[in-house]
mmCIF file of C-alpha atoms in Angstrom:
data_model
loop_
_atom_site.group_PDB
_atom_site.id
_atom_site.type_symbol
_atom_site.label_atom_id
_atom_site.label_comp_id
_atom_site.label_asym_id
_atom_site.label_seq_id
_atom_site.Cartn_x
_atom_site.Cartn_y
_atom_site.Cartn_z
ATOM 1 C CA MET D 211 87.235 99.947 88.169
ATOM 2 C CA SER D 212 85.288 100.065 84.913
ATOM 3 C CA PHE D 213 83.839 103.011 83.014
ATOM 4 C CA PRO D 214 81.225 103.457 80.262
ATOM 5 C CA SER D 215 82.346 102.253 76.860
ATOM 6 C CA GLU D 216 80.897 102.756 73.370
ATOM 7 C CA GLU D 217 81.087 99.004 72.836
ATOM 8 C CA LYS D 218 78.655 98.332 75.690
ATOM 9 C CA SER D 219 74.881 98.686 76.070
ATOM 10 C CA VAL D 220 72.862 99.193 79.239
ATOM 11 C CA PHE D 221 70.149 96.673 78.306
ATOM 12 C CA ILE D 222 71.149 93.435 76.593
ATOM 13 C CA THR D 223 69.737 89.926 76.189
ATOM 14 C CA SER D 224 72.258 87.683 77.871
ATOM 15 C CA GLY D 225 73.061 84.154 76.835
ATOM 16 C CA ASP D 226 73.323 83.297 80.528
ATOM 17 C CA LYS D 227 69.774 82.443 81.661
ATOM 18 C CA SER D 228 70.777 82.771 85.316
ATOM 19 C CA GLN D 229 71.346 86.497 84.751
ATOM 20 C CA GLN D 230 68.344 87.174 82.539
ATOM 21 C CA ALA D 231 65.127 88.728 83.825
ATOM 22 C CA THR D 232 62.007 88.912 81.663
ATOM 23 C CA ILE D 233 60.018 92.137 81.481
ATOM 24 C CA ALA D 234 56.244 91.799 80.945
ATOM 25 C CA SER D 235 56.268 88.071 81.555
ATOM 26 C CA PRO D 236 52.991 86.396 80.472
ATOM 27 C CA PHE D 237 53.039 84.014 83.430
ATOM 28 C CA PHE D 238 51.750 86.383 86.143
ATOM 29 C CA ARG D 239 48.062 86.676 87.073
ATOM 30 C CA SER D 240 47.941 90.411 86.257
ATOM 31 C CA LYS D 241 50.209 93.054 84.747
ATOM 32 C CA TYR D 242 50.555 94.623 88.206
ATOM 33 C CA TYR D 243 51.603 91.456 90.015
ATOM 34 C CA GLU D 244 55.246 91.301 88.938
ATOM 35 C CA TYR D 245 55.705 94.942 90.008
ATOM 36 C CA GLU D 246 54.021 94.328 93.371
ATOM 37 C CA ILE D 247 56.209 91.391 94.355
ATOM 38 C CA ALA D 248 59.323 93.126 93.002
ATOM 39 C CA TYR D 249 58.839 96.249 95.145
ATOM 40 C CA LYS D 250 58.067 94.191 98.255
ATOM 41 C CA ARG D 251 60.976 91.807 97.720
ATOM 42 C CA ALA D 252 63.439 94.635 97.038
ATOM 43 C CA GLY D 253 62.328 96.414 100.218
ATOM 44 C CA ASP D 254 62.759 93.235 102.276
ATOM 45 C CA ILE D 255 66.281 92.670 100.911
ATOM 46 C CA LEU D 256 67.304 96.253 101.668
ATOM 47 C CA VAL D 257 66.003 95.988 105.233
ATOM 48 C CA GLY D 258 68.037 92.820 105.774
ATOM 49 C CA GLN D 259 71.199 94.434 104.419
ATOM 50 C CA ALA D 260 70.678 97.643 106.394
ATOM 51 C CA LEU D 261 70.198 95.788 109.683
ATOM 52 C CA GLU D 262 73.442 93.891 109.092
ATOM 53 C CA ASP D 263 75.309 97.181 108.642
ATOM 54 C CA ALA D 264 73.800 99.436 111.314
ATOM 55 C CA SER D 265 75.775 102.527 110.351
ATOM 56 C CA LEU D 266 75.181 105.271 107.830
ATOM 57 C CA PHE D 267 73.647 102.721 105.441
ATOM 58 C CA LEU D 268 70.824 102.154 107.929
ATOM 59 C CA CYS D 269 69.931 105.862 107.819
ATOM 60 C CA VAL D 270 70.023 106.247 104.049
ATOM 61 C CA SER D 271 68.227 102.940 103.433
ATOM 62 C CA VAL D 272 65.006 104.190 105.001
ATOM 63 C CA TYR D 273 64.264 106.258 101.875
ATOM 64 C CA PRO D 274 64.296 103.492 99.239
ATOM 65 C CA VAL D 275 62.847 100.969 101.717
ATOM 66 C CA THR D 276 59.817 103.111 102.532
ATOM 67 C CA PHE D 277 59.355 104.123 98.900
ATOM 68 C CA LEU D 278 59.454 100.497 97.747
ATOM 69 C CA TYR D 279 56.992 99.381 100.409
ATOM 70 C CA ARG D 280 54.439 102.098 99.710
ATOM 71 C CA GLN D 281 54.732 101.409 95.972
ATOM 72 C CA PHE D 282 53.985 97.769 96.707
ATOM 73 C CA LEU D 283 50.902 98.700 98.749
ATOM 74 C CA GLU D 284 49.615 101.178 96.157
ATOM 75 C CA LEU D 285 49.956 98.729 93.273
ATOM 76 C CA TYR D 286 48.503 95.791 95.175
ATOM 77 C CA ILE D 287 45.400 97.743 96.172
ATOM 78 C CA LYS D 288 44.962 99.064 92.627
ATOM 79 C CA ASP D 289 45.405 95.534 91.289
ATOM 80 C CA ILE D 290 42.606 94.224 93.529
ATOM 81 C CA LEU D 291 40.347 97.169 92.705
ATOM 82 C CA LEU D 292 40.752 96.710 88.957
ATOM 83 C CA ARG D 293 39.798 93.038 89.271
ATOM 84 C CA PHE D 294 36.885 93.294 91.698
ATOM 85 C CA ASP D 295 35.328 96.772 91.536
ATOM 86 C CA VAL D 296 31.957 96.099 89.902
ATOM 87 C CA ASN D 297 31.637 99.803 89.115
ATOM 88 C CA PHE D 298 34.874 99.881 87.138
ATOM 89 C CA ASP D 299 34.023 100.888 83.565
ATOM 90 C CA GLY D 300 37.503 100.800 82.086
ATOM 91 C CA ASN D 301 38.328 104.372 83.099
ATOM 92 C CA LYS D 302 41.288 104.239 85.475
ATOM 93 C CA LYS D 303 41.079 107.951 86.307
ATOM 94 C CA GLN D 304 39.373 107.232 89.622
ATOM 95 C CA TYR D 305 42.441 105.224 90.647
ATOM 96 C CA CYS D 306 45.027 107.802 89.573
ATOM 97 C CA THR D 307 45.797 108.940 93.112
ATOM 98 C CA HIS D 308 49.025 107.850 94.756
ATOM 99 C CA ASP D 309 47.550 108.242 98.224
ATOM 100 C CA VAL D 310 47.078 104.737 99.664
ATOM 101 C CA TYR D 311 44.438 105.828 102.178
ATOM 102 C CA PRO D 312 41.589 106.699 99.756
ATOM 103 C CA LEU D 313 42.562 103.688 97.647
ATOM 104 C CA TRP D 314 42.253 101.491 100.734
ATOM 105 C CA HIS D 315 38.808 102.963 101.402
ATOM 106 C CA LYS D 316 37.687 102.081 97.882
ATOM 107 C CA LEU D 317 38.759 98.525 98.603
ATOM 108 C CA LEU D 318 37.065 98.666 101.994
ATOM 109 C CA ASP D 319 33.801 99.577 100.239
ATOM 110 C CA ILE D 320 34.061 96.364 98.228
ATOM 111 C CA VAL D 321 34.779 94.362 101.383
ATOM 112 C CA ARG D 322 31.727 95.868 103.093
ATOM 113 C CA LEU D 323 29.604 95.014 100.057
ATOM 114 C CA LYS D 324 30.804 91.416 99.995
ATOM 115 C CA ILE D 325 31.346 90.758 103.698
ATOM 116 C CA THR D 326 28.123 88.764 103.987
ATOM 117 C CA ASP D 327 29.681 86.305 101.538
ATOM 118 C CA PHE D 328 32.942 86.049 103.493
ATOM 119 C CA PRO D 329 33.536 82.689 105.230
ATOM 120 C CA GLU D 330 32.122 82.648 108.755
ATOM 121 C CA GLN D 331 35.441 81.621 110.299
ATOM 122 C CA LEU D 332 37.074 84.676 108.727
ATOM 123 C CA VAL D 333 34.480 87.146 109.999
ATOM 124 C CA SER D 334 34.583 85.570 113.456
ATOM 125 C CA MET D 335 38.370 85.961 113.875
ATOM 126 C CA ASP D 336 38.140 89.604 114.942
ATOM 127 C CA PHE D 337 38.079 90.522 111.257
ATOM 128 C CA VAL D 338 36.464 93.916 111.907
ATOM 129 C CA ASP D 339 39.155 94.764 114.456
ATOM 130 C CA ILE D 340 41.830 93.775 111.926
ATOM 131 C CA LEU D 341 40.228 96.042 109.306
ATOM 132 C CA CYS D 342 40.163 98.922 111.799
ATOM 133 C CA ALA D 343 43.857 98.410 112.585
ATOM 134 C CA THR D 344 44.585 98.203 108.854
ATOM 135 C CA ASP D 345 42.792 101.504 108.362
ATOM 136 C CA ALA D 346 44.970 103.082 111.041
ATOM 137 C CA TYR D 347 48.138 101.783 109.347
ATOM 138 C CA PHE D 348 47.133 103.270 106.001
ATOM 139 C CA ALA D 349 46.150 106.570 107.618
ATOM 140 C CA GLU D 350 49.592 106.765 109.222
ATOM 141 C CA ILE D 351 51.318 106.097 105.906
ATOM 142 C CA SER D 352 49.157 108.711 104.186
ATOM 143 C CA VAL D 353 50.073 111.394 106.725
ATOM 144 C CA LEU D 354 53.762 110.822 106.079
ATOM 145 C CA ASP D 355 53.572 110.308 102.311
ATOM 146 C CA ASN D 356 50.258 110.981 100.572
ATOM 147 C CA GLY D 357 51.669 111.489 97.103
ATOM 148 C CA SER D 358 54.509 109.007 96.653
ATOM 149 C CA MET D 359 56.999 111.863 96.886
ATOM 150 C CA SER D 360 58.248 112.117 100.477
ATOM 151 C CA PHE D 361 60.748 109.272 100.173
ATOM 152 C CA ARG D 362 61.488 109.792 96.472
ATOM 153 C CA TYR D 363 62.875 113.339 96.725
ATOM 154 C CA PRO D 364 64.111 115.489 99.624
ATOM 155 C CA ASP D 365 61.874 118.408 98.638
ATOM 156 C CA ASN D 366 58.809 119.330 96.578
ATOM 157 C CA LYS D 367 58.821 119.792 92.804
ATOM 158 C CA ALA D 368 59.381 123.540 93.141
ATOM 159 C CA HIS D 369 62.314 122.895 95.506
ATOM 160 C CA THR D 370 60.797 125.365 97.951
ATOM 161 C CA GLU D 371 60.024 123.084 100.884
ATOM 162 C CA ASN D 372 61.616 119.991 102.395
ATOM 163 C CA PHE D 373 59.307 117.081 103.101
ATOM 164 C CA PHE D 374 60.979 116.406 106.445
ATOM 165 C CA LYS D 375 61.843 119.486 108.457
ATOM 166 C CA LYS D 376 63.413 117.727 111.442
ATOM 167 C CA GLU D 377 64.933 114.414 112.412
ATOM 168 C CA MET D 378 62.487 111.531 112.743
ATOM 169 C CA PRO D 379 63.873 108.143 113.795
ATOM 170 C CA ILE D 380 62.143 105.188 112.084
ATOM 171 C CA ASP D 381 62.598 101.586 113.197
ATOM 172 C CA ILE D 382 62.887 99.837 109.825
ATOM 173 C CA LYS D 383 62.495 96.340 111.323
ATOM 174 C CA ASN D 384 59.161 97.458 112.771
ATOM 175 C CA LEU D 385 58.330 99.033 109.405
ATOM 176 C CA LYS D 386 58.951 95.717 107.639
ATOM 177 C CA ASP D 387 56.858 93.823 110.184
ATOM 178 C CA ARG D 388 53.905 96.185 109.756
ATOM 179 C CA ILE D 389 54.172 96.047 105.947
ATOM 180 C CA ASP D 390 54.182 92.247 106.195
ATOM 181 C CA GLU D 391 50.916 92.481 108.161
ATOM 182 C CA LEU D 392 49.387 94.767 105.535
ATOM 183 C CA ALA D 393 50.534 92.346 102.825
ATOM 184 C CA ASN D 394 48.847 89.518 104.736
ATOM 185 C CA ILE D 395 45.472 91.257 105.078
ATOM 186 C CA LEU D 396 45.518 92.404 101.436
ATOM 187 C CA HIS D 397 46.350 88.863 100.329
ATOM 188 C CA LEU D 398 43.537 87.499 102.501
ATOM 189 C CA ILE D 399 41.055 89.974 100.996
ATOM 190 C CA ASP D 400 42.332 89.211 97.485
ATOM 191 C CA GLU D 401 42.011 85.451 97.909
ATOM 192 C CA THR D 402 38.583 85.726 99.532
ATOM 193 C CA LEU D 403 37.220 87.988 96.782
ATOM 194 C CA THR D 404 38.688 85.627 94.190
ATOM 195 C CA ASN D 405 36.879 82.676 95.762
ATOM 196 C CA ILE D 406 33.598 84.608 96.029
ATOM 197 C CA GLN D 407 33.833 85.654 92.385
ATOM 198 C CA ALA D 408 34.542 82.083 91.278
ATOM 199 C CA MET D 409 31.542 80.820 93.270
ATOM 200 C CA GLU D 410 29.264 83.498 91.805
ATOM 201 C CA GLU D 411 30.397 82.663 88.277
ATOM 202 C CA SER D 412 29.808 78.960 88.848
ATOM 203 C CA GLN D 413 26.230 79.686 89.897
ATOM 204 C CA MET D 414 25.467 81.767 86.827
ATOM 205 C CA PRO D 415 23.083 80.073 84.362
ATOM 206 C CA THR D 416 24.692 78.807 81.189
ATOM 207 C CA ASP D 417 23.122 78.872 77.756
#
């Protein structure tokens, strides 16, 4: 068993590259991307470990798992909005909410605006039904945690009220599966908007 020592530091640059992570790496497509994939990946790993040890660890894991997943969703939506919202003027105040539901609706507004440019095969694959189901998922998440606090702390900032007043069983394998589906639809929207933007830029007249 080891203990803190004055000769040690919490953050060091290791000579062993296999142990060294790089903060603010320049190789990602946006400054949000490395956070997004980190939160999602960490949540997935925790779910796997919790399901292997279906005891007390399963119960306590639901807090970091759900927190990590909703952080992933919040950052991914904000990332897409900052890249594709034509009304974005550099002021991020409109995106300061932690509630994923209104953020999703801002993204949905962009999808509605651009849906005529979406590939026909995408629109024809029950895309509207998928968006409606996605909306229901985000509404459900918002009811349970609309401020990124419910799974971060047991009670509010004033310590006067618990977020969860009674037991509520949550199937974390189902949770992971639904988050995977949300990740898929967000990725599909992201890639489609990226392609539309590239096509629009290629059609712009050049001097």
